[in-house]
The first five atom37 places (N, CA, C, CB, O) and aatype in JSON, in Angstrom:
{
  "aatype": [20, 20, 20, 20, 20, 20, 20, 20, 20, 20, 20, 20, 20, 20, 20, 20, 20, 20, 20, 20, 20, 20, 20, 20, 20, 20, 20, 20, 20, 20, 20, 20, 20, 20, 20, 20, 20, 20, 20, 20, 20, 20, 20, 20, 20, 20, 20, 20, 20, 20, 20, 20, 20, 20, 20, 20, 20, 20, 20, 20, 20, 20, 20, 20, 20, 20, 20, 20, 20, 20, 20, 20, 20, 20, 20, 20, 20, 20, 20, 20, 20, 20, 20, 20, 20, 20, 20, 20, 20, 20, 20, 20, 20, 20, 20, 20, 20, 20, 20, 20, 20, 20, 20, 20, 20, 20, 20, 20, 20, 20, 20, 20, 20, 20, 20, 20, 20, 20, 20, 20, 20, 20, 20, 20, 20, 20, 20, 20, 20, 20, 20, 20, 20, 20, 20, 20, 20, 20, 20, 20, 20, 20, 20],
  "atom_mask": [
    [1, 1, 1, 1, 1],
    [1, 1, 1, 1, 1],
    [1, 1, 1, 1, 1],
    [1, 1, 1, 1, 1],
    [1, 1, 1, 1, 1],
    [1, 1, 1, 1, 1],
    [1, 1, 1, 1, 1],
    [1, 1, 1, 1, 1],
    [1, 1, 1, 1, 1],
    [1, 1, 1, 1, 1],
    [1, 1, 1, 1, 1],
    [1, 1, 1, 1, 1],
    [1, 1, 1, 1, 1],
    [1, 1, 1, 1, 1],
    [1, 1, 1, 1, 1],
    [1, 1, 1, 1, 1],
    [1, 1, 1, 1, 1],
    [1, 1, 1, 1, 1],
    [1, 1, 1, 1, 1],
    [1, 1, 1, 1, 1],
    [1, 1, 1, 1, 1],
    [1, 1, 1, 1, 1],
    [1, 1, 1, 1, 1],
    [1, 1, 1, 1, 1],
    [1, 1, 1, 1, 1],
    [1, 1, 1, 1, 1],
    [1, 1, 1, 1, 1],
    [1, 1, 1, 1, 1],
    [1, 1, 1, 1, 1],
    [1, 1, 1, 1, 1],
    [1, 1, 1, 1, 1],
    [1, 1, 1, 1, 1],
    [1, 1, 1, 1, 1],
    [1, 1, 1, 1, 1],
    [1, 1, 1, 1, 1],
    [1, 1, 1, 1, 1],
    [1, 1, 1, 1, 1],
    [1, 1, 1, 1, 1],
    [1, 1, 1, 1, 1],
    [1, 1, 1, 1, 1],
    [1, 1, 1, 1, 1],
    [1, 1, 1, 1, 1],
    [1, 1, 1, 1, 1],
    [1, 1, 1, 1, 1],
    [1, 1, 1, 1, 1],
    [1, 1, 1, 1, 1],
    [1, 1, 1, 1, 1],
    [1, 1, 1, 1, 1],
    [1, 1, 1, 1, 1],
    [1, 1, 1, 1, 1],
    [1, 1, 1, 1, 1],
    [1, 1, 1, 1, 1],
    [1, 1, 1, 1, 1],
    [1, 1, 1, 1, 1],
    [1, 1, 1, 1, 1],
    [1, 1, 1, 1, 1],
    [1, 1, 1, 1, 1],
    [1, 1, 1, 1, 1],
    [1, 1, 1, 1, 1],
    [1, 1, 1, 1, 1],
    [1, 1, 1, 1, 1],
    [1, 1, 1, 1, 1],
    [1, 1, 1, 1, 1],
    [1, 1, 1, 1, 1],
    [1, 1, 1, 1, 1],
    [1, 1, 1, 1, 1],
    [1, 1, 1, 1, 1],
    [1, 1, 1, 1, 1],
    [1, 1, 1, 1, 1],
    [1, 1, 1, 1, 1],
    [1, 1, 1, 1, 1],
    [1, 1, 1, 1, 1],
    [1, 1, 1, 1, 1],
    [1, 1, 1, 1, 1],
    [1, 1, 1, 1, 1],
    [1, 1, 1, 1, 1],
    [1, 1, 1, 1, 1],
    [1, 1, 1, 1, 1],
    [1, 1, 1, 1, 1],
    [1, 1, 1, 1, 1],
    [1, 1, 1, 1, 1],
    [1, 1, 1, 1, 1],
    [1, 1, 1, 1, 1],
    [1, 1, 1, 1, 1],
    [1, 1, 1, 1, 1],
    [1, 1, 1, 1, 1],
    [1, 1, 1, 1, 1],
    [1, 1, 1, 1, 1],
    [1, 1, 1, 1, 1],
    [1, 1, 1, 1, 1],
    [1, 1, 1, 1, 1],
    [1, 1, 1, 1, 1],
    [1, 1, 1, 1, 1],
    [1, 1, 1, 1, 1],
    [1, 1, 1, 1, 1],
    [1, 1, 1, 1, 1],
    [1, 1, 1, 1, 1],
    [1, 1, 1, 1, 1],
    [1, 1, 1, 1, 1],
    [1, 1, 1, 1, 1],
    [1, 1, 1, 1, 1],
    [1, 1, 1, 1, 1],
    [1, 1, 1, 1, 1],
    [1, 1, 1, 1, 1],
    [1, 1, 1, 1, 1],
    [1, 1, 1, 1, 1],
    [1, 1, 1, 1, 1],
    [1, 1, 1, 1, 1],
    [1, 1, 1, 1, 1],
    [1, 1, 1, 1, 1],
    [1, 1, 1, 1, 1],
    [1, 1, 1, 1, 1],
    [1, 1, 1, 1, 1],
    [1, 1, 1, 1, 1],
    [1, 1, 1, 1, 1],
    [1, 1, 1, 1, 1],
    [1, 1, 1, 1, 1],
    [1, 1, 1, 1, 1],
    [1, 1, 1, 1, 1],
    [1, 1, 1, 1, 1],
    [1, 1, 1, 1, 1],
    [1, 1, 1, 1, 1],
    [1, 1, 1, 1, 1],
    [1, 1, 1, 1, 1],
    [1, 1, 1, 1, 1],
    [1, 1, 1, 1, 1],
    [1, 1, 1, 1, 1],
    [1, 1, 1, 1, 1],
    [1, 1, 1, 1, 1],
    [1, 1, 1, 1, 1],
    [1, 1, 1, 1, 1],
    [1, 1, 1, 1, 1],
    [1, 1, 1, 1, 1],
    [1, 1, 1, 1, 1],
    [1, 1, 1, 1, 1],
    [1, 1, 1, 1, 1],
    [1, 1, 1, 1, 1],
    [1, 1, 1, 1, 1],
    [1, 1, 1, 1, 1],
    [1, 1, 1, 1, 1],
    [1, 1, 1, 1, 1],
    [1, 1, 1, 1, 1],
    [1, 1, 1, 1, 1]
  ],
  "atom_positions": [
    [[28.46, 66.95, 61.12], [28.97, 66.97, 62.47], [29.28, 68.38, 62.93], [30.21, 66.1, 62.57], [29.01, 68.76, 64.07]],
    [[29.85, 69.16, 62.02], [30.29, 70.5, 62.41], [29.12, 71.4, 62.78], [31.09, 71.12, 61.3], [29.24, 72.26, 63.66]],
    [[27.98, 71.22, 62.1], [26.81, 72.04, 62.42], [26.31, 71.74, 63.83], [25.68, 71.8, 61.4], [26.01, 72.66, 64.59]],
    [[26.23, 70.47, 64.19], [25.8, 70.09, 65.55], [26.78, 70.62, 66.58], [25.67, 68.56, 65.68], [26.38, 71.08, 67.65]],
    [[28.06, 70.57, 66.27], [29.1, 71.07, 67.18], [29.0, 72.59, 67.34], [30.49, 70.68, 66.66], [29.11, 73.1, 68.46]],
    [[28.8, 73.29, 66.25], [28.66, 74.75, 66.31], [27.45, 75.17, 67.14], [28.55, 75.33, 64.9], [27.53, 76.1, 67.94]],
    [[26.32, 74.48, 66.94], [25.11, 74.79, 67.71], [25.36, 74.59, 69.21], [23.93, 73.91, 67.25], [24.95, 75.41, 70.03]],
    [[26.03, 73.5, 69.56], [26.32, 73.22, 70.96], [27.21, 74.31, 71.55], [26.99, 71.84, 71.1], [26.93, 74.8, 72.64]],
    [[28.27, 74.68, 70.85], [29.2, 75.68, 71.37], [28.54, 77.05, 71.5], [30.42, 75.79, 70.45], [28.81, 77.78, 72.46]],
    [[27.68, 77.4, 70.56], [26.97, 78.68, 70.66], [26.08, 78.72, 71.9], [26.12, 78.93, 69.41], [25.96, 79.76, 72.55]],
    [[25.46, 77.58, 72.22], [24.6, 77.5, 73.4], [25.37, 77.86, 74.68], [24.0, 76.09, 73.52], [24.78, 78.39, 75.62]],
    [[26.66, 77.58, 74.71], [27.48, 77.86, 75.88], [28.45, 79.02, 75.66], [28.25, 76.63, 76.28], [29.45, 79.15, 76.36]],
    [[28.14, 79.85, 74.66], [28.92, 81.04, 74.33], [30.41, 80.77, 74.2], [28.69, 82.1, 75.38], [31.25, 81.51, 74.73]],
    [[30.73, 79.7, 73.5], [32.12, 79.35, 73.23], [32.35, 79.46, 71.73], [32.46, 77.92, 73.75], [31.5, 79.08, 70.92]],
    [[33.5, 80.0, 71.37], [33.84, 80.0, 69.96], [34.39, 78.63, 69.61], [34.87, 81.13, 69.62], [34.91, 77.91, 70.46]],
    [[34.28, 78.28, 68.35], [34.73, 76.94, 68.0], [36.23, 76.82, 68.19], [34.34, 76.59, 66.55], [36.67, 76.33, 69.23]],
    [[37.02, 77.24, 67.27], [38.46, 77.2, 67.45], [39.04, 75.8, 67.57], [38.83, 77.97, 68.63], [40.23, 75.66, 67.82]],
    [[38.22, 74.76, 67.4], [38.71, 73.39, 67.47], [39.48, 73.05, 66.2], [37.55, 72.4, 67.68], [39.08, 73.43, 65.1]],
    [[40.56, 72.36, 66.38], [41.26, 71.76, 65.25], [41.38, 70.28, 65.59], [42.68, 72.43, 64.99], [42.03, 69.92, 66.57]],
    [[40.76, 69.43, 64.78], [40.81, 67.99, 65.01], [41.81, 67.36, 64.07], [39.42, 67.36, 64.84], [41.8, 67.62, 62.86]],
    [[42.65, 66.54, 64.62], [43.55, 65.72, 63.83], [43.14, 64.28, 64.09], [45.08, 65.98, 64.19], [43.29, 63.78, 65.21]],
    [[42.62, 63.63, 63.08], [42.09, 62.29, 63.25], [42.78, 61.36, 62.27], [40.56, 62.27, 63.04], [42.89, 61.65, 61.08]],
    [[43.23, 60.24, 62.78], [43.83, 59.21, 61.94], [43.08, 57.91, 62.19], [45.35, 59.04, 62.23], [43.17, 57.33, 63.26]],
    [[42.34, 57.47, 61.19], [41.64, 56.19, 61.26], [42.43, 55.2, 60.42], [40.16, 56.31, 60.76], [42.79, 55.49, 59.28]],
    [[42.69, 54.04, 60.97], [43.42, 53.03, 60.23], [42.47, 51.97, 59.67], [44.47, 52.37, 61.11], [42.84, 50.81, 59.51]],
    [[41.26, 52.39, 59.38], [40.27, 51.51, 58.76], [39.43, 52.35, 57.81], [39.38, 50.79, 59.84], [39.28, 53.56, 58.02]],
    [[38.89, 51.73, 56.79], [38.05, 52.51, 55.87], [36.72, 52.86, 56.52], [37.82, 51.74, 54.56], [36.22, 52.09, 57.34]],
    [[36.13, 54.0, 56.15], [34.82, 54.35, 56.69], [33.77, 53.32, 56.27], [34.4, 55.75, 56.22], [33.83, 52.76, 55.17]],
    [[32.82, 53.08, 57.15], [31.71, 52.2, 56.84], [32.03, 50.72, 56.89], [31.21, 52.53, 55.51], [31.29, 49.92, 56.33]],
    [[33.11, 50.34, 57.55], [33.47, 48.91, 57.58], [32.79, 48.17, 58.73], [34.98, 48.75, 57.7], [33.0, 46.97, 58.89]],
    [[31.98, 48.85, 59.53], [31.17, 48.18, 60.53], [31.83, 47.94, 61.87], [30.74, 46.91, 60.01], [31.37, 47.07, 62.61]],
    [[32.86, 48.64, 62.22], [33.54, 48.42, 63.5], [33.14, 49.45, 64.54], [35.03, 48.46, 63.31], [33.81, 49.57, 65.57]],
    [[32.07, 50.18, 64.32], [31.53, 51.18, 65.25], [32.52, 52.3, 65.57], [31.11, 50.5, 66.53], [32.45, 52.9, 66.65]],
    [[33.42, 52.57, 64.67], [34.38, 53.65, 64.92], [33.68, 55.01, 65.01], [35.44, 53.69, 63.83], [34.16, 55.9, 65.71]],
    [[32.57, 55.17, 64.31], [31.86, 56.45, 64.39], [31.32, 56.68, 65.79], [30.72, 56.5, 63.36], [31.26, 57.82, 66.25]],
    [[30.91, 55.63, 66.48], [30.42, 55.76, 67.86], [31.52, 56.18, 68.81], [29.81, 54.45, 68.32], [31.32, 57.06, 69.64]],
    [[32.68, 55.56, 68.71], [33.82, 55.93, 69.55], [34.3, 57.34, 69.26], [34.97, 54.95, 69.35], [34.62, 58.1, 70.18]],
    [[34.34, 57.69, 67.97], [34.75, 59.03, 67.58], [33.76, 60.06, 68.1], [34.89, 59.14, 66.05], [34.15, 61.11, 68.61]],
    [[32.47, 59.77, 67.96], [31.43, 60.69, 68.43], [31.5, 60.87, 69.94], [30.05, 60.19, 68.03], [31.34, 61.98, 70.45]],
    [[31.74, 59.79, 70.66], [31.88, 59.87, 72.12], [33.08, 60.72, 72.5], [32.01, 58.45, 72.73], [33.0, 61.52, 73.44]],
    [[34.19, 60.56, 71.8], [35.39, 61.35, 72.09], [35.15, 62.84, 71.83], [36.57, 60.85, 71.24], [35.57, 63.68, 72.63]],
    [[34.49, 63.17, 70.73], [34.19, 64.57, 70.41], [33.26, 65.16, 71.47], [33.55, 64.69, 69.0], [33.46, 66.28, 71.92]],
    [[32.24, 64.39, 71.85], [31.29, 64.87, 72.86], [32.0, 65.12, 74.19], [30.15, 63.85, 73.06], [31.8, 66.17, 74.81]],
    [[32.82, 64.19, 74.63], [33.55, 64.36, 75.89], [34.49, 65.57, 75.82], [34.36, 63.09, 76.23], [34.54, 66.37, 76.76]],
    [[35.23, 65.7, 74.73], [36.17, 66.82, 74.59], [35.42, 68.16, 74.62], [36.97, 66.7, 73.28], [35.88, 69.12, 75.23]],
    [[34.27, 68.21, 73.96], [33.49, 69.44, 73.92], [32.95, 69.79, 75.3], [32.33, 69.29, 72.93], [32.99, 70.95, 75.71]],
    [[32.45, 68.79, 76.01], [31.91, 69.03, 77.36], [33.02, 69.48, 78.32], [31.22, 67.76, 77.9], [32.8, 70.34, 79.16]],
    [[34.2, 68.89, 78.19], [35.34, 69.31, 79.01], [35.74, 70.75, 78.67], [36.55, 68.36, 78.81], [36.01, 71.54, 79.56]],
    [[35.77, 71.07, 77.39], [36.12, 72.41, 76.92], [35.16, 73.46, 77.47], [36.13, 72.46, 75.4], [35.57, 74.57, 77.82]],
    [[33.88, 73.11, 77.55], [32.86, 74.05, 78.05], [32.73, 74.01, 79.57], [31.5, 73.73, 77.41], [31.85, 74.66, 80.14]],
    [[33.58, 73.25, 80.23], [33.57, 73.12, 81.7], [32.23, 72.6, 82.23], [33.9, 74.45, 82.34], [31.79, 73.01, 83.3]],
    [[31.59, 71.72, 81.48], [30.33, 71.13, 81.92], [30.55, 69.87, 82.74], [29.45, 70.83, 80.72], [29.64, 69.38, 83.4]],
    [[31.75, 69.35, 82.68], [32.12, 68.16, 83.45], [33.64, 68.18, 83.62], [31.65, 66.83, 82.72], [34.36, 68.86, 82.89]],
    [[34.11, 67.43, 84.61], [35.57, 67.34, 84.78], [36.0, 65.88, 84.7], [36.01, 67.97, 86.14], [35.17, 64.97, 84.79]],
    [[37.28, 65.68, 84.53], [37.81, 64.34, 84.31], [37.56, 63.42, 85.5], [39.29, 64.41, 84.03], [37.36, 62.22, 85.31]],
    [[37.57, 63.94, 86.72], [37.35, 63.08, 87.89], [35.92, 62.53, 87.91], [37.64, 63.85, 89.2], [35.7, 61.41, 88.34]],
    [[34.96, 63.32, 87.45], [33.57, 62.85, 87.36], [33.46, 61.72, 86.33], [32.62, 64.02, 86.98], [32.79, 60.72, 86.56]],
    [[34.13, 61.89, 85.2], [34.11, 60.86, 84.15], [34.73, 59.57, 84.67], [34.87, 61.36, 82.9], [34.23, 58.48, 84.39]],
    [[35.8, 59.68, 85.43], [36.49, 58.5, 85.99], [35.56, 57.7, 86.9], [37.74, 58.93, 86.76], [35.67, 56.48, 86.97]],
    [[34.65, 58.37, 87.61], [33.71, 57.7, 88.52], [32.75, 56.78, 87.76], [32.91, 58.74, 89.32], [32.22, 55.83, 88.34]],
    [[32.52, 57.05, 86.49], [31.59, 56.25, 85.71], [32.0, 54.79, 85.63], [31.46, 56.83, 84.32], [31.15, 53.91, 85.49]],
    [[33.3, 54.52, 85.71], [33.79, 53.14, 85.6], [33.18, 52.23, 86.66], [35.31, 53.11, 85.71], [32.99, 51.04, 86.42]],
    [[32.89, 52.78, 87.82], [32.41, 51.97, 88.94], [30.9, 52.0, 89.13], [33.06, 52.43, 90.19], [30.38, 51.33, 90.02]],
    [[30.19, 52.76, 88.32], [28.73, 52.83, 88.46], [28.06, 51.72, 87.66], [28.21, 54.21, 88.0], [28.44, 51.45, 86.52]],
    [[27.06, 51.06, 88.25], [26.28, 50.11, 87.46], [25.56, 50.85, 86.33], [25.24, 49.35, 88.35], [25.23, 52.03, 86.46]],
    [[25.34, 50.16, 85.22], [24.75, 50.81, 84.04], [23.4, 51.45, 84.34], [24.6, 49.82, 82.92], [23.09, 52.52, 83.81]],
    [[22.57, 50.8, 85.18], [21.27, 51.41, 85.46], [21.43, 52.73, 86.22], [20.38, 50.44, 86.26], [20.61, 53.63, 86.04]],
    [[22.45, 52.87, 87.06], [22.72, 54.15, 87.74], [23.34, 55.16, 86.77], [23.64, 53.93, 88.96], [23.01, 56.34, 86.79]],
    [[24.25, 54.67, 85.94], [24.93, 55.56, 85.0], [23.96, 56.18, 84.02], [26.03, 54.81, 84.25], [24.07, 57.36, 83.69]],
    [[23.0, 55.4, 83.55], [22.05, 55.94, 82.57], [21.14, 57.0, 83.2], [21.2, 54.82, 81.99], [20.5, 57.76, 82.47]],
    [[21.07, 57.07, 84.53], [20.28, 58.1, 85.21], [21.12, 59.32, 85.58], [19.64, 57.51, 86.47], [20.58, 60.31, 86.08]],
    [[22.43, 59.26, 85.34], [23.34, 60.36, 85.66], [23.19, 61.47, 84.62], [24.81, 59.85, 85.71], [23.36, 61.22, 83.43]],
    [[22.87, 62.69, 85.06], [22.6, 63.8, 84.13], [23.79, 64.14, 83.25], [22.19, 65.04, 84.9], [23.63, 64.37, 82.05]],
    [[25.0, 64.17, 83.82], [26.18, 64.5, 83.03], [26.43, 63.44, 81.97], [27.42, 64.65, 83.93], [26.72, 63.75, 80.81]],
    [[26.32, 62.17, 82.37], [26.49, 61.09, 81.4], [25.45, 61.2, 80.29], [26.38, 59.71, 82.1], [25.78, 61.08, 79.11]],
    [[24.2, 61.42, 80.66], [23.12, 61.5, 79.69], [23.36, 62.63, 78.69], [21.78, 61.71, 80.41], [23.14, 62.46, 77.49]],
    [[23.82, 63.77, 79.17], [24.08, 64.9, 78.28], [25.21, 64.56, 77.3], [24.45, 66.16, 79.1], [25.11, 64.87, 76.11]],
    [[26.26, 63.94, 77.79], [27.39, 63.58, 76.93], [26.96, 62.5, 75.93], [28.59, 63.09, 77.76], [27.3, 62.58, 74.74]],
    [[26.23, 61.5, 76.41], [25.77, 60.44, 75.52], [24.87, 60.99, 74.41], [25.02, 59.37, 76.31], [25.05, 60.66, 73.24]],
    [[23.91, 61.83, 74.78], [22.97, 62.34, 73.77], [23.66, 63.24, 72.75], [21.84, 63.1, 74.45], [23.29, 63.24, 71.57]],
    [[24.66, 64.01, 73.18], [25.4, 64.81, 72.2], [26.22, 63.9, 71.28], [26.32, 65.83, 72.92], [26.31, 64.16, 70.08]],
    [[26.81, 62.85, 71.83], [27.54, 61.89, 71.0], [26.59, 61.22, 70.01], [28.23, 60.81, 71.88], [26.96, 60.97, 68.86]],
    [[25.36, 60.94, 70.45], [24.35, 60.33, 69.58], [24.02, 61.28, 68.43], [23.07, 59.99, 70.38], [23.88, 60.84, 67.28]],
    [[23.9, 62.55, 68.72], [23.63, 63.54, 67.67], [24.77, 63.58, 66.66], [23.41, 64.94, 68.28], [24.54, 63.61, 65.45]],
    [[25.99, 63.57, 67.17], [27.15, 63.6, 66.27], [27.17, 62.35, 65.4], [28.47, 63.72, 67.07], [27.38, 62.44, 64.19]],
    [[26.94, 61.18, 66.02], [26.96, 59.95, 65.23], [25.85, 59.95, 64.18], [26.81, 58.74, 66.14], [26.05, 59.41, 63.09]],
    [[24.72, 60.53, 64.48], [23.62, 60.59, 63.51], [24.03, 61.33, 62.24], [22.39, 61.27, 64.12], [23.54, 61.03, 61.16]],
    [[24.93, 62.3, 62.38], [25.38, 63.02, 61.19], [26.2, 62.12, 60.26], [26.21, 64.25, 61.59], [26.27, 62.37, 59.06]],
    [[26.81, 61.08, 60.82], [27.59, 60.15, 60.0], [26.73, 59.08, 59.34], [28.65, 59.48, 60.86], [27.17, 58.45, 58.37]],
    [[25.52, 58.88, 59.83], [24.68, 57.78, 59.37], [23.36, 58.28, 58.78], [24.4, 56.82, 60.5], [22.29, 57.77, 59.12]],
    [[23.45, 59.25, 57.91], [22.28, 59.75, 57.2], [21.15, 60.12, 58.16], [21.79, 58.71, 56.19], [19.98, 59.83, 57.89]],
    [[21.52, 60.75, 59.27], [20.58, 61.25, 60.28], [19.76, 60.14, 60.93], [19.63, 62.26, 59.65], [18.65, 60.38, 61.41]],
    [[20.31, 58.93, 60.95], [19.6, 57.81, 61.56], [20.6, 56.99, 62.36], [18.88, 56.94, 60.49], [21.51, 56.38, 61.78]],
    [[20.45, 56.95, 63.65], [21.34, 56.18, 64.52], [20.56, 55.74, 65.75], [22.6, 57.0, 64.93], [19.73, 56.49, 66.27]],
    [[20.81, 54.54, 66.22], [20.14, 54.06, 67.43], [20.8, 54.61, 68.68], [20.14, 52.53, 67.46], [20.18, 54.64, 69.74]],
    [[22.05, 55.05, 68.57], [22.79, 55.53, 69.73], [23.58, 54.44, 70.43], [21.84, 56.16, 70.7], [24.28, 54.73, 71.4]],
    [[23.49, 53.2, 69.96], [24.16, 52.08, 70.63], [25.68, 52.24, 70.63], [23.78, 50.79, 69.95], [26.31, 52.02, 71.67]],
    [[26.27, 52.59, 69.5], [27.73, 52.68, 69.42], [28.31, 53.76, 70.34], [28.16, 52.95, 67.99], [29.29, 53.48, 71.03]],
    [[27.74, 54.98, 70.38], [28.29, 55.95, 71.34], [28.07, 55.51, 72.79], [27.65, 57.32, 71.11], [28.92, 55.75, 73.65]],
    [[26.92, 54.86, 73.06], [26.64, 54.43, 74.42], [27.7, 53.44, 74.91], [25.25, 53.8, 74.5], [28.28, 53.63, 75.98]],
    [[27.95, 52.4, 74.12], [28.91, 51.39, 74.58], [30.34, 51.94, 74.59], [28.84, 50.16, 73.69], [31.19, 51.4, 75.29]],
    [[30.6, 52.99, 73.83], [31.91, 53.63, 73.87], [32.13, 54.41, 75.16], [32.08, 54.55, 72.68], [33.27, 54.67, 75.55]],
    [[31.05, 54.79, 75.81], [31.14, 55.6, 77.03], [31.05, 54.79, 78.32], [30.04, 56.62, 77.03], [31.28, 55.33, 79.4]],
    [[30.74, 53.49, 78.24], [30.55, 52.7, 79.45], [31.62, 51.63, 79.58], [29.16, 52.06, 79.46], [32.29, 51.26, 78.6]],
    [[31.77, 51.14, 80.78], [32.71, 50.07, 81.06], [31.92, 48.86, 81.51], [33.76, 50.49, 82.14], [31.1, 48.95, 82.43]],
    [[32.14, 47.72, 80.87], [31.4, 46.53, 81.25], [32.2, 45.29, 80.88], [30.02, 46.5, 80.56], [32.82, 45.22, 79.82]],
    [[32.19, 44.31, 81.79], [32.81, 43.03, 81.51], [31.83, 42.07, 80.84], [33.36, 42.41, 82.79], [32.22, 41.0, 80.38]],
    [[30.58, 42.45, 80.8], [29.54, 41.62, 80.22], [29.05, 42.25, 78.93], [28.37, 41.44, 81.21], [29.2, 43.45, 78.72]],
    [[28.46, 41.45, 78.05], [27.87, 42.02, 76.84], [26.76, 43.01, 77.21], [27.31, 40.91, 75.92], [26.08, 42.85, 78.22]],
    [[26.58, 44.02, 76.39], [25.55, 45.02, 76.62], [24.45, 44.82, 75.59], [26.14, 46.47, 76.55], [24.71, 44.76, 74.39]],
    [[23.23, 44.73, 76.08], [22.07, 44.65, 75.19], [21.43, 46.03, 75.23], [21.05, 43.51, 75.63], [21.05, 46.52, 76.29]],
    [[21.3, 46.66, 74.08], [20.85, 48.05, 73.97], [19.53, 48.08, 73.21], [21.91, 48.95, 73.26], [19.43, 47.53, 72.11]],
    [[18.53, 48.7, 73.78], [17.23, 48.86, 73.13], [16.94, 50.34, 72.98], [16.1, 48.14, 73.92], [17.28, 51.14, 73.85]],
    [[16.3, 50.7, 71.87], [15.77, 52.06, 71.74], [14.35, 51.94, 71.21], [16.68, 52.94, 70.79], [13.93, 50.88, 70.74]],
    [[13.63, 53.03, 71.27], [12.25, 53.03, 70.82], [12.19, 52.78, 69.31], [11.55, 54.36, 71.17], [13.11, 53.14, 68.58]],
    [[11.11, 52.17, 68.87], [10.93, 51.95, 67.44], [10.75, 53.31, 66.77], [9.7, 51.03, 67.15], [9.94, 54.13, 67.19]],
    [[11.54, 53.52, 65.72], [11.49, 54.8, 65.02], [11.14, 54.53, 63.56], [12.84, 55.56, 65.14], [11.72, 53.65, 62.93]],
    [[10.19, 55.31, 63.02], [9.76, 55.1, 61.64], [9.63, 56.43, 60.92], [8.44, 54.32, 61.59], [9.48, 57.48, 61.55]],
    [[9.67, 56.37, 59.59], [9.42, 57.55, 58.78], [10.48, 58.61, 58.95], [8.09, 58.13, 59.12], [11.58, 58.34, 59.44]],
    [[10.16, 59.82, 58.54], [11.06, 60.94, 58.72], [10.26, 62.16, 59.11], [11.89, 61.22, 57.46], [9.04, 62.19, 58.95]],
    [[10.94, 63.16, 59.6], [10.25, 64.33, 60.16], [9.54, 65.15, 59.08], [11.24, 65.21, 60.91], [8.52, 65.78, 59.38]],
    [[10.04, 65.15, 57.85], [9.37, 65.94, 56.81], [8.11, 65.25, 56.31], [10.32, 66.19, 55.64], [7.13, 65.92, 55.99]],
    [[8.1, 63.91, 56.23], [6.91, 63.18, 55.79], [5.96, 62.84, 56.93], [7.31, 61.91, 55.09], [4.78, 62.6, 56.7]],
    [[6.47, 62.83, 58.14], [5.67, 62.5, 59.32], [5.97, 63.53, 60.41], [5.98, 61.04, 59.82], [6.57, 63.18, 61.43]],
    [[5.55, 64.79, 60.23], [5.94, 65.84, 61.17], [5.43, 65.63, 62.59], [5.44, 67.15, 60.67], [5.96, 66.24, 63.52]],
    [[4.43, 64.79, 62.78], [3.92, 64.56, 64.13], [4.45, 63.27, 64.73], [2.41, 64.53, 64.12], [4.06, 62.89, 65.83]],
    [[5.34, 62.59, 64.03], [5.91, 61.36, 64.55], [6.69, 61.67, 65.83], [6.83, 60.67, 63.5], [7.52, 62.59, 65.85]],
    [[6.42, 60.92, 66.87], [7.09, 61.18, 68.15], [8.57, 60.81, 68.08], [6.41, 60.39, 69.28], [9.41, 61.5, 68.65]],
    [[8.88, 59.74, 67.37], [10.27, 59.31, 67.25], [10.58, 58.95, 65.78], [10.55, 58.1, 68.17], [10.61, 57.77, 65.43]],
    [[10.81, 59.96, 64.94], [11.11, 59.67, 63.53], [12.47, 58.99, 63.4], [11.08, 60.97, 62.7], [13.38, 59.23, 64.2]],
    [[12.59, 58.14, 62.39], [13.87, 57.46, 62.16], [14.9, 58.42, 61.6], [13.69, 56.27, 61.22], [16.03, 58.47, 62.07]],
    [[14.5, 59.18, 60.58], [15.38, 60.16, 59.97], [15.01, 61.52, 60.52], [15.29, 60.13, 58.4], [13.88, 61.97, 60.33]],
    [[15.93, 62.17, 61.19], [15.58, 63.36, 61.96], [15.72, 64.67, 61.19], [16.43, 63.42, 63.17], [15.39, 65.73, 61.71]],
    [[16.21, 64.6, 59.95], [16.25, 65.77, 59.06], [16.86, 66.99, 59.73], [14.86, 66.1, 58.58], [16.27, 68.07, 59.72]],
    [[18.02, 66.82, 60.31], [18.8, 67.9, 60.94], [18.16, 68.49, 62.19], [19.01, 69.0, 59.95], [18.65, 69.5, 62.7]],
    [[17.1, 67.91, 62.7], [16.51, 68.38, 63.96], [17.03, 67.48, 65.08], [14.93, 68.36, 63.9], [16.29, 66.68, 65.65]],
    [[18.32, 67.62, 65.38], [19.01, 66.72, 66.3], [18.48, 66.8, 67.73], [20.47, 67.02, 66.29], [18.71, 65.87, 68.51]],
    [[17.79, 67.86, 68.08], [17.26, 67.98, 69.43], [16.16, 66.95, 69.71], [16.73, 69.38, 69.66], [15.81, 66.71, 70.87]],
    [[15.61, 66.34, 68.67], [14.64, 65.26, 68.87], [15.27, 64.14, 69.68], [14.13, 64.72, 67.51], [14.58, 63.48, 70.46]],
    [[16.56, 63.92, 69.52], [17.24, 62.85, 70.24], [17.29, 63.09, 71.74], [18.63, 62.67, 69.71], [17.57, 62.17, 72.51]],
    [[17.03, 64.31, 72.18], [16.98, 64.59, 73.61], [15.69, 64.06, 74.24], [17.09, 66.1, 73.86], [15.59, 63.93, 75.46]],
    [[14.7, 63.75, 73.39], [13.39, 63.31, 73.9], [13.21, 61.8, 73.83], [12.29, 63.98, 73.13], [12.29, 61.27, 74.45]],
    [[14.06, 61.1, 73.1], [13.91, 59.65, 72.96], [14.53, 58.98, 74.17], [14.57, 59.14, 71.64], [14.53, 57.75, 74.26]]
  ]
}
């Protein structure tokens, strides 16, 4: 996670200086999608820190239909960075569903689809959407 965070901060000429205090009251890997919520929180905090979005813009997301929200550039940037962070927790393989649902508001169930991903980037260097991204997190910007 820290490598992806450092790369992002360097892109915007920000020093890290982050100190995270995290208290989880559940064991890791218990299947409650806590990594998605945590990744979404880190992504939002980082984007706010870099002044790429403000809190009033985030608040507007509550009232946007999902098809409009998924076309919103600021939302997309935050979601994709959260997806990259979550991938670091799941052996470089994540569908992005958990960070996505952590960032949206819905009274209805959400059905999330992503492209079929197979192989890995080292064994299949020409794969358009490898399952295991081998630390090349920018691939997630293209899916």
